[in-house]
Amino acid sequence: MILLDDVSKSYAVRGERKVIVEGLSARISDGTRLGLLGRNGAGKSTLIHCITGLAKQSEGSIEVLGFDTLHDFRTTRRLVGLVPQEITYDPFFTPLESLMIQMGLMGVEPNRVRAENLLKTFALDEKRDAYTRTLSGGMKRRLLVAQALVHEPRLLFLDEPTAGVDVELRRELWQEVEGLRAAGTTIVLTTHYIEEAERLADRIGILHKGQLLLLESRDSLMERHDGRSLEDIYLELIRKADGRPAP
Ligand code: ATP
Ligand code: MG
């Protein structure tokens, strides 16, 4: 379970405090697949960074499977896997080396067979020994997904994992998410492809100007809106929150 208790995050920008996430409380049960939606700058990545230990919240507390993300940082960091929105990689390592190193970082014994299997799963076996910098953009993103999975995390955060990947990989990634779900992994996914969230998520969260506008089961949300598409429902809710009339 992920427990967020009155979490706020602010940054000092040129001497002025800018609140990015504001007083957010939520409970995400084990095995949930949460689709976290919200427009550019809503605070999705910031929130994910606070949960996964890349950033510290300014106020409030976050628990991951009963461990506090600030006090038990090392424990919570190893319970989660993160596919970051920004593509990051070490240009001088190969995909195989990157996975082996990531295993070490995550506190598991480097296992070549597992690394090779992951490369196969994400169609990177042909690039196994190439410098990562020579991979295409989509291939780099595939590698990020594989890296996030090396330690078989119980919670997986996918921050726009399908931006810039081809249709085939998108489908493969969806399949992979289905498999992880069957294994009981909790998944938090952000995406601007709303139909992707509609398909993959069983709960929908909408973050709007740093606040949680909604956190509800996908089915009940869609039932309440007479079977309209999630994209239509999302647009209506965002518009309402902005005080704008429906078109
Ligand atoms: P997107 O859909 O574009 O990925 P997002 O919902 O993930 O958007 P965030 O990346 O969380 O949005 O950013 C939320 C706000 O926080 C933005 O206004 C951004 O400029 C600001 N922000 C993020 N990181 C910092 C930082 N290190 N310092 C100052 N402001 C920041
Ligand atoms: Mg983001």
mmCIF file of C-alpha atoms and ligand atoms in Angstrom:
data_model
loop_
_atom_site.group_PDB
_atom_site.id
_atom_site.type_symbol
_atom_site.label_atom_id
_atom_site.label_comp_id
_atom_site.label_asym_id
_atom_site.label_seq_id
_atom_site.Cartn_x
_atom_site.Cartn_y
_atom_site.Cartn_z
ATOM 1 C CA MET A 1 0.000 0.000 0.000
ATOM 2 C CA ILE A 2 1.080 3.564 -0.648
ATOM 3 C CA LEU A 3 -0.115 6.040 1.952
ATOM 4 C CA LEU A 4 0.088 9.752 1.284
ATOM 5 C CA ASP A 5 -0.713 11.958 4.250
ATOM 6 C CA ASP A 6 -1.113 15.677 3.609
ATOM 7 C CA VAL A 7 1.827 15.733 1.197
ATOM 8 C CA SER A 8 3.007 19.081 -0.139
ATOM 9 C CA LYS A 9 5.984 19.920 -2.289
ATOM 10 C CA SER A 10 7.161 23.410 -3.014
ATOM 11 C CA TYR A 11 10.223 24.903 -4.645
ATOM 12 C CA ALA A 12 11.859 28.252 -4.068
ATOM 13 C CA VAL A 13 11.975 29.905 -7.472
ATOM 14 C CA ARG A 14 13.938 33.177 -7.460
ATOM 15 C CA GLY A 15 13.178 33.729 -3.796
ATOM 16 C CA GLU A 16 9.494 32.950 -4.196
ATOM 17 C CA ARG A 17 7.873 29.755 -2.890
ATOM 18 C CA LYS A 18 6.072 27.885 -5.601
ATOM 19 C CA VAL A 19 3.676 25.182 -4.437
ATOM 20 C CA ILE A 20 3.671 22.225 -6.850
ATOM 21 C CA VAL A 21 1.789 19.581 -4.848
ATOM 22 C CA GLU A 22 -0.613 20.782 -2.205
ATOM 23 C CA GLY A 23 -1.958 18.876 0.812
ATOM 24 C CA LEU A 24 -2.427 15.605 -0.989
ATOM 25 C CA SER A 25 -3.778 12.604 0.916
ATOM 26 C CA ALA A 26 -4.518 9.250 -0.681
ATOM 27 C CA ARG A 27 -4.332 5.516 -0.188
ATOM 28 C CA ILE A 28 -3.322 3.231 -3.034
ATOM 29 C CA SER A 29 -3.962 -0.427 -2.225
ATOM 30 C CA ASP A 30 -1.644 -3.268 -3.200
ATOM 31 C CA GLY A 31 -2.225 -4.602 -6.688
ATOM 32 C CA THR A 32 -3.852 -1.381 -7.908
ATOM 33 C CA ARG A 33 -3.122 -0.112 -11.405
ATOM 34 C CA LEU A 34 -3.503 3.626 -11.019
ATOM 35 C CA GLY A 35 -3.690 5.832 -14.086
ATOM 36 C CA LEU A 36 -2.522 9.264 -12.955
ATOM 37 C CA LEU A 37 -3.728 11.920 -15.363
ATOM 38 C CA GLY A 38 -3.301 15.674 -15.492
ATOM 39 C CA ARG A 39 -2.122 18.355 -17.849
ATOM 40 C CA ASN A 40 1.504 19.380 -18.371
ATOM 41 C CA GLY A 41 2.832 20.848 -15.143
ATOM 42 C CA ALA A 42 0.040 19.471 -12.927
ATOM 43 C CA GLY A 43 2.615 17.890 -10.601
ATOM 44 C CA LYS A 44 2.456 14.208 -11.616
ATOM 45 C CA SER A 45 6.199 13.647 -11.985
ATOM 46 C CA THR A 46 6.908 15.678 -8.866
ATOM 47 C CA LEU A 47 4.560 13.491 -6.846
ATOM 48 C CA ILE A 48 6.068 10.318 -8.304
ATOM 49 C CA HIS A 49 9.566 11.590 -7.507
ATOM 50 C CA CYS A 50 8.555 12.151 -3.880
ATOM 51 C CA ILE A 51 7.196 8.598 -3.594
ATOM 52 C CA THR A 52 10.176 6.976 -5.313
ATOM 53 C CA GLY A 53 12.838 8.916 -3.430
ATOM 54 C CA LEU A 54 14.127 11.220 -6.174
ATOM 55 C CA ALA A 55 12.719 14.220 -4.310
ATOM 56 C CA LYS A 56 11.668 14.933 -0.741
ATOM 57 C CA GLN A 57 8.252 16.288 0.059
ATOM 58 C CA SER A 58 8.242 19.634 1.888
ATOM 59 C CA GLU A 59 5.441 18.596 4.230
ATOM 60 C CA GLY A 60 3.447 15.509 5.132
ATOM 61 C CA SER A 61 4.474 11.873 5.048
ATOM 62 C CA ILE A 62 4.594 9.050 2.523
ATOM 63 C CA GLU A 63 4.577 5.354 3.372
ATOM 64 C CA VAL A 64 5.378 2.562 0.956
ATOM 65 C CA LEU A 65 4.379 -0.902 2.185
ATOM 66 C CA GLY A 66 4.562 0.370 5.754
ATOM 67 C CA PHE A 67 7.964 2.075 5.416
ATOM 68 C CA ASP A 68 8.434 5.821 5.582
ATOM 69 C CA THR A 69 10.071 7.174 2.419
ATOM 70 C CA LEU A 70 12.269 9.604 4.370
ATOM 71 C CA HIS A 71 13.235 7.525 7.435
ATOM 72 C CA ASP A 72 13.456 4.190 5.609
ATOM 73 C CA PHE A 73 14.779 5.599 2.359
ATOM 74 C CA ARG A 74 16.977 2.623 1.446
ATOM 75 C CA THR A 75 14.182 0.137 1.993
ATOM 76 C CA THR A 76 11.522 2.032 0.065
ATOM 77 C CA ARG A 77 13.915 2.808 -2.809
ATOM 78 C CA ARG A 78 14.391 -0.923 -3.367
ATOM 79 C CA LEU A 79 10.704 -1.734 -3.159
ATOM 80 C CA VAL A 80 9.906 0.550 -6.081
ATOM 81 C CA GLY A 81 10.870 0.608 -9.738
ATOM 82 C CA LEU A 82 10.713 3.853 -11.684
ATOM 83 C CA VAL A 83 10.647 4.449 -15.412
ATOM 84 C CA PRO A 84 11.394 8.174 -15.429
ATOM 85 C CA GLN A 85 9.832 10.533 -17.922
ATOM 86 C CA GLU A 86 13.207 11.969 -18.862
ATOM 87 C CA ILE A 87 15.428 9.547 -20.731
ATOM 88 C CA THR A 88 18.617 9.091 -18.742
ATOM 89 C CA TYR A 89 21.396 6.674 -19.543
ATOM 90 C CA ASP A 90 25.110 6.205 -19.258
ATOM 91 C CA PRO A 91 26.424 6.658 -22.803
ATOM 92 C CA PHE A 92 29.446 4.407 -22.347
ATOM 93 C CA PHE A 93 27.671 1.331 -21.020
ATOM 94 C CA THR A 94 25.922 -1.260 -23.130
ATOM 95 C CA PRO A 95 22.321 -2.300 -22.399
ATOM 96 C CA LEU A 96 23.573 -5.543 -20.850
ATOM 97 C CA GLU A 97 26.048 -3.696 -18.616
ATOM 98 C CA SER A 98 23.401 -1.128 -17.676
ATOM 99 C CA LEU A 99 21.080 -3.867 -16.426
ATOM 100 C CA MET A 100 23.843 -5.637 -14.490
ATOM 101 C CA ILE A 101 24.867 -2.352 -12.842
ATOM 102 C CA GLN A 102 21.265 -1.525 -12.028
ATOM 103 C CA MET A 103 20.913 -4.889 -10.256
ATOM 104 C CA GLY A 104 23.887 -4.002 -8.084
ATOM 105 C CA LEU A 105 22.414 -0.568 -7.333
ATOM 106 C CA MET A 106 19.129 -2.143 -6.319
ATOM 107 C CA GLY A 107 20.818 -4.571 -3.946
ATOM 108 C CA VAL A 108 20.270 -7.782 -5.893
ATOM 109 C CA GLU A 109 22.959 -10.147 -7.114
ATOM 110 C CA PRO A 110 23.825 -9.255 -10.748
ATOM 111 C CA ASN A 111 22.311 -12.057 -12.821
ATOM 112 C CA ARG A 112 23.310 -12.277 -16.469
ATOM 113 C CA VAL A 113 20.551 -14.689 -17.465
ATOM 114 C CA ARG A 114 17.894 -12.412 -16.011
ATOM 115 C CA ALA A 115 19.475 -9.411 -17.727
ATOM 116 C CA GLU A 116 19.487 -11.220 -21.071
ATOM 117 C CA ASN A 117 15.882 -12.302 -20.627
ATOM 118 C CA LEU A 118 14.842 -8.728 -19.940
ATOM 119 C CA LEU A 119 16.663 -7.568 -23.064
ATOM 120 C CA LYS A 120 14.767 -10.197 -25.048
ATOM 121 C CA THR A 121 11.440 -9.168 -23.560
ATOM 122 C CA PHE A 122 12.032 -5.593 -24.662
ATOM 123 C CA ALA A 123 13.454 -6.526 -28.067
ATOM 124 C CA LEU A 124 16.910 -5.214 -27.229
ATOM 125 C CA ASP A 125 18.867 -8.435 -27.544
ATOM 126 C CA GLU A 126 20.376 -7.367 -30.858
ATOM 127 C CA LYS A 127 21.667 -4.197 -29.184
ATOM 128 C CA ARG A 128 22.911 -6.034 -26.121
ATOM 129 C CA ASP A 129 26.543 -5.009 -26.613
ATOM 130 C CA ALA A 130 26.113 -1.669 -28.391
ATOM 131 C CA TYR A 131 26.890 1.602 -26.627
ATOM 132 C CA THR A 132 23.629 2.853 -25.167
ATOM 133 C CA ARG A 133 24.175 6.255 -26.778
ATOM 134 C CA THR A 134 23.850 4.609 -30.194
ATOM 135 C CA LEU A 135 20.336 3.304 -29.437
ATOM 136 C CA SER A 136 17.307 5.010 -30.958
ATOM 137 C CA GLY A 137 15.029 7.092 -28.693
ATOM 138 C CA GLY A 138 12.429 4.353 -28.367
ATOM 139 C CA MET A 139 15.105 1.751 -27.672
ATOM 140 C CA LYS A 140 16.499 3.919 -24.889
ATOM 141 C CA ARG A 141 13.036 4.063 -23.387
ATOM 142 C CA ARG A 142 12.700 0.272 -23.633
ATOM 143 C CA LEU A 143 15.982 -0.008 -21.755
ATOM 144 C CA LEU A 144 14.644 2.285 -19.033
ATOM 145 C CA VAL A 145 11.651 -0.001 -18.589
ATOM 146 C CA ALA A 146 13.892 -3.067 -18.400
ATOM 147 C CA GLN A 147 16.120 -1.275 -15.872
ATOM 148 C CA ALA A 148 13.153 -0.456 -13.669
ATOM 149 C CA LEU A 149 12.276 -4.151 -13.507
ATOM 150 C CA VAL A 150 15.679 -5.705 -12.673
ATOM 151 C CA HIS A 151 14.893 -6.139 -8.972
ATOM 152 C CA GLU A 152 11.290 -7.302 -9.504
ATOM 153 C CA PRO A 153 9.841 -4.327 -7.634
ATOM 154 C CA ARG A 154 6.491 -4.683 -5.886
ATOM 155 C CA LEU A 155 5.542 -1.212 -7.007
ATOM 156 C CA LEU A 156 6.249 0.101 -10.463
ATOM 157 C CA PHE A 157 6.005 3.742 -11.505
ATOM 158 C CA LEU A 158 5.742 4.383 -15.216
ATOM 159 C CA ASP A 159 6.058 8.088 -15.978
ATOM 160 C CA GLU A 160 4.906 8.364 -19.580
ATOM 161 C CA PRO A 161 6.560 5.119 -20.629
ATOM 162 C CA THR A 162 5.071 5.062 -24.110
ATOM 163 C CA ALA A 163 6.006 8.584 -25.222
ATOM 164 C CA GLY A 164 7.874 8.132 -28.481
ATOM 165 C CA VAL A 165 7.751 4.342 -28.632
ATOM 166 C CA ASP A 166 6.395 2.524 -31.662
ATOM 167 C CA VAL A 167 2.992 0.842 -31.793
ATOM 168 C CA GLU A 168 4.516 -2.609 -31.425
ATOM 169 C CA LEU A 169 6.359 -1.784 -28.245
ATOM 170 C CA ARG A 170 3.332 0.043 -26.883
ATOM 171 C CA ARG A 171 1.345 -3.172 -27.234
ATOM 172 C CA GLU A 172 4.208 -5.226 -25.779
ATOM 173 C CA LEU A 173 4.477 -2.865 -22.873
ATOM 174 C CA TRP A 174 0.757 -3.178 -22.239
ATOM 175 C CA GLN A 175 1.134 -6.935 -22.240
ATOM 176 C CA GLU A 176 4.023 -6.688 -19.833
ATOM 177 C CA VAL A 177 1.913 -4.513 -17.527
ATOM 178 C CA GLU A 178 -0.873 -7.117 -17.680
ATOM 179 C CA GLY A 179 1.652 -9.795 -16.676
ATOM 180 C CA LEU A 180 2.929 -7.690 -13.775
ATOM 181 C CA ARG A 181 -0.612 -7.109 -12.665
ATOM 182 C CA ALA A 182 -1.220 -10.846 -12.592
ATOM 183 C CA ALA A 183 1.864 -11.133 -10.386
ATOM 184 C CA GLY A 184 0.312 -8.611 -7.979
ATOM 185 C CA THR A 185 2.597 -5.658 -8.757
ATOM 186 C CA THR A 186 1.151 -2.251 -7.928
ATOM 187 C CA ILE A 187 1.430 0.039 -10.927
ATOM 188 C CA VAL A 188 1.229 3.805 -11.159
ATOM 189 C CA LEU A 189 1.122 5.036 -14.736
ATOM 190 C CA THR A 190 1.074 8.572 -16.064
ATOM 191 C CA THR A 191 0.193 9.089 -19.673
ATOM 192 C CA HIS A 192 -1.257 11.670 -22.020
ATOM 193 C CA TYR A 193 -2.738 8.872 -24.117
ATOM 194 C CA ILE A 194 -5.940 8.702 -22.146
ATOM 195 C CA GLU A 195 -7.116 5.554 -23.914
ATOM 196 C CA GLU A 196 -3.977 3.877 -22.594
ATOM 197 C CA ALA A 197 -5.064 4.644 -19.028
ATOM 198 C CA GLU A 198 -8.596 3.533 -19.869
ATOM 199 C CA ARG A 199 -7.225 0.216 -21.001
ATOM 200 C CA LEU A 200 -4.572 -0.427 -18.352
ATOM 201 C CA ALA A 201 -5.752 1.220 -15.166
ATOM 202 C CA ASP A 202 -8.379 0.009 -12.734
ATOM 203 C CA ARG A 203 -8.274 3.282 -10.800
ATOM 204 C CA ILE A 204 -8.036 6.774 -12.189
ATOM 205 C CA GLY A 205 -6.498 9.744 -10.423
ATOM 206 C CA ILE A 206 -6.594 13.259 -11.813
ATOM 207 C CA LEU A 207 -4.044 15.727 -10.536
ATOM 208 C CA HIS A 208 -4.972 19.334 -11.188
ATOM 209 C CA LYS A 209 -2.785 22.259 -10.146
ATOM 210 C CA GLY A 210 -1.089 20.093 -7.516
ATOM 211 C CA GLN A 211 -4.327 18.808 -6.009
ATOM 212 C CA LEU A 212 -6.109 15.529 -6.397
ATOM 213 C CA LEU A 213 -9.290 16.285 -8.278
ATOM 214 C CA LEU A 214 -10.453 12.716 -8.302
ATOM 215 C CA LEU A 215 -9.386 9.216 -7.282
ATOM 216 C CA GLU A 216 -11.909 6.624 -8.234
ATOM 217 C CA SER A 217 -12.309 3.201 -9.766
ATOM 218 C CA ARG A 218 -12.318 3.395 -13.545
ATOM 219 C CA ASP A 219 -15.524 1.403 -13.800
ATOM 220 C CA SER A 220 -17.541 3.536 -11.390
ATOM 221 C CA LEU A 221 -16.191 6.714 -12.990
ATOM 222 C CA MET A 222 -17.246 5.555 -16.433
ATOM 223 C CA GLU A 223 -20.597 4.268 -15.210
ATOM 224 C CA ARG A 224 -21.354 7.631 -13.627
ATOM 225 C CA HIS A 225 -20.730 9.216 -17.018
ATOM 226 C CA ASP A 226 -22.960 6.941 -19.089
ATOM 227 C CA GLY A 227 -20.204 5.013 -20.809
ATOM 228 C CA ARG A 228 -18.514 8.040 -22.419
ATOM 229 C CA SER A 229 -14.823 7.726 -23.213
ATOM 230 C CA LEU A 230 -12.368 8.445 -20.431
ATOM 231 C CA GLU A 231 -10.887 11.208 -22.572
ATOM 232 C CA ASP A 232 -14.246 13.017 -22.748
ATOM 233 C CA ILE A 233 -14.808 12.571 -19.018
ATOM 234 C CA TYR A 234 -11.297 13.816 -18.255
ATOM 235 C CA LEU A 235 -11.728 16.932 -20.392
ATOM 236 C CA GLU A 236 -15.063 17.736 -18.789
ATOM 237 C CA LEU A 237 -13.697 17.392 -15.254
ATOM 238 C CA ILE A 238 -10.642 19.527 -15.999
ATOM 239 C CA ARG A 239 -12.813 22.188 -17.603
ATOM 240 C CA LYS A 240 -15.145 22.215 -14.603
ATOM 241 C CA ALA A 241 -12.208 22.514 -12.215
ATOM 242 C CA ASP A 242 -11.034 25.559 -14.192
ATOM 243 C CA GLY A 243 -14.528 27.050 -13.962
ATOM 244 C CA ARG A 244 -14.962 26.890 -17.737
ATOM 245 C CA PRO A 245 -18.283 25.914 -19.284
ATOM 246 C CA ALA A 246 -18.616 22.734 -21.344
ATOM 247 C CA PRO A 247 -18.182 23.371 -25.099
HETATM 248 P P1 ATP B 1 4.075 16.739 -17.623
HETATM 249 O O1 ATP B 1 2.757 16.167 -18.041
HETATM 250 O O2 ATP B 1 4.498 17.842 -18.522
HETATM 251 O O3 ATP B 1 5.130 15.716 -17.427
HETATM 252 P P2 ATP B 1 3.859 16.951 -14.704
HETATM 253 O O4 ATP B 1 2.459 16.858 -14.220
HETATM 254 O O5 ATP B 1 4.694 15.753 -14.597
HETATM 255 O O6 ATP B 1 3.814 17.482 -16.232
HETATM 256 P P3 ATP B 1 5.843 18.208 -13.056
HETATM 257 O O7 ATP B 1 7.026 17.788 -13.813
HETATM 258 O O8 ATP B 1 5.567 17.529 -11.771
HETATM 259 O O9 ATP B 1 4.525 18.172 -13.969
HETATM 260 O O10 ATP B 1 5.986 19.768 -12.790
HETATM 261 C C1 ATP B 1 5.026 20.489 -12.034
HETATM 262 C C2 ATP B 1 5.498 21.916 -11.853
HETATM 263 O O11 ATP B 1 6.645 21.904 -11.013
HETATM 264 C C3 ATP B 1 5.920 22.631 -13.127
HETATM 265 O O12 ATP B 1 5.434 23.959 -13.088
HETATM 266 C C4 ATP B 1 7.428 22.603 -13.076
HETATM 267 O O13 ATP B 1 7.988 23.718 -13.725
HETATM 268 C C5 ATP B 1 7.673 22.686 -11.576
HETATM 269 N N1 ATP B 1 8.956 22.084 -11.183
HETATM 270 C C6 ATP B 1 9.330 20.796 -11.339
HETATM 271 N N2 ATP B 1 10.568 20.582 -10.886
HETATM 272 C C7 ATP B 1 11.009 21.789 -10.425
HETATM 273 C C8 ATP B 1 12.233 22.251 -9.823
HETATM 274 N N3 ATP B 1 13.260 21.416 -9.603
HETATM 275 N N4 ATP B 1 12.299 23.543 -9.477
HETATM 276 C C9 ATP B 1 11.277 24.387 -9.685
HETATM 277 N N5 ATP B 1 10.086 24.034 -10.250
HETATM 278 C C10 ATP B 1 9.970 22.748 -10.606
HETATM 279 MG MG MG B 2 5.734 14.626 -15.901
#
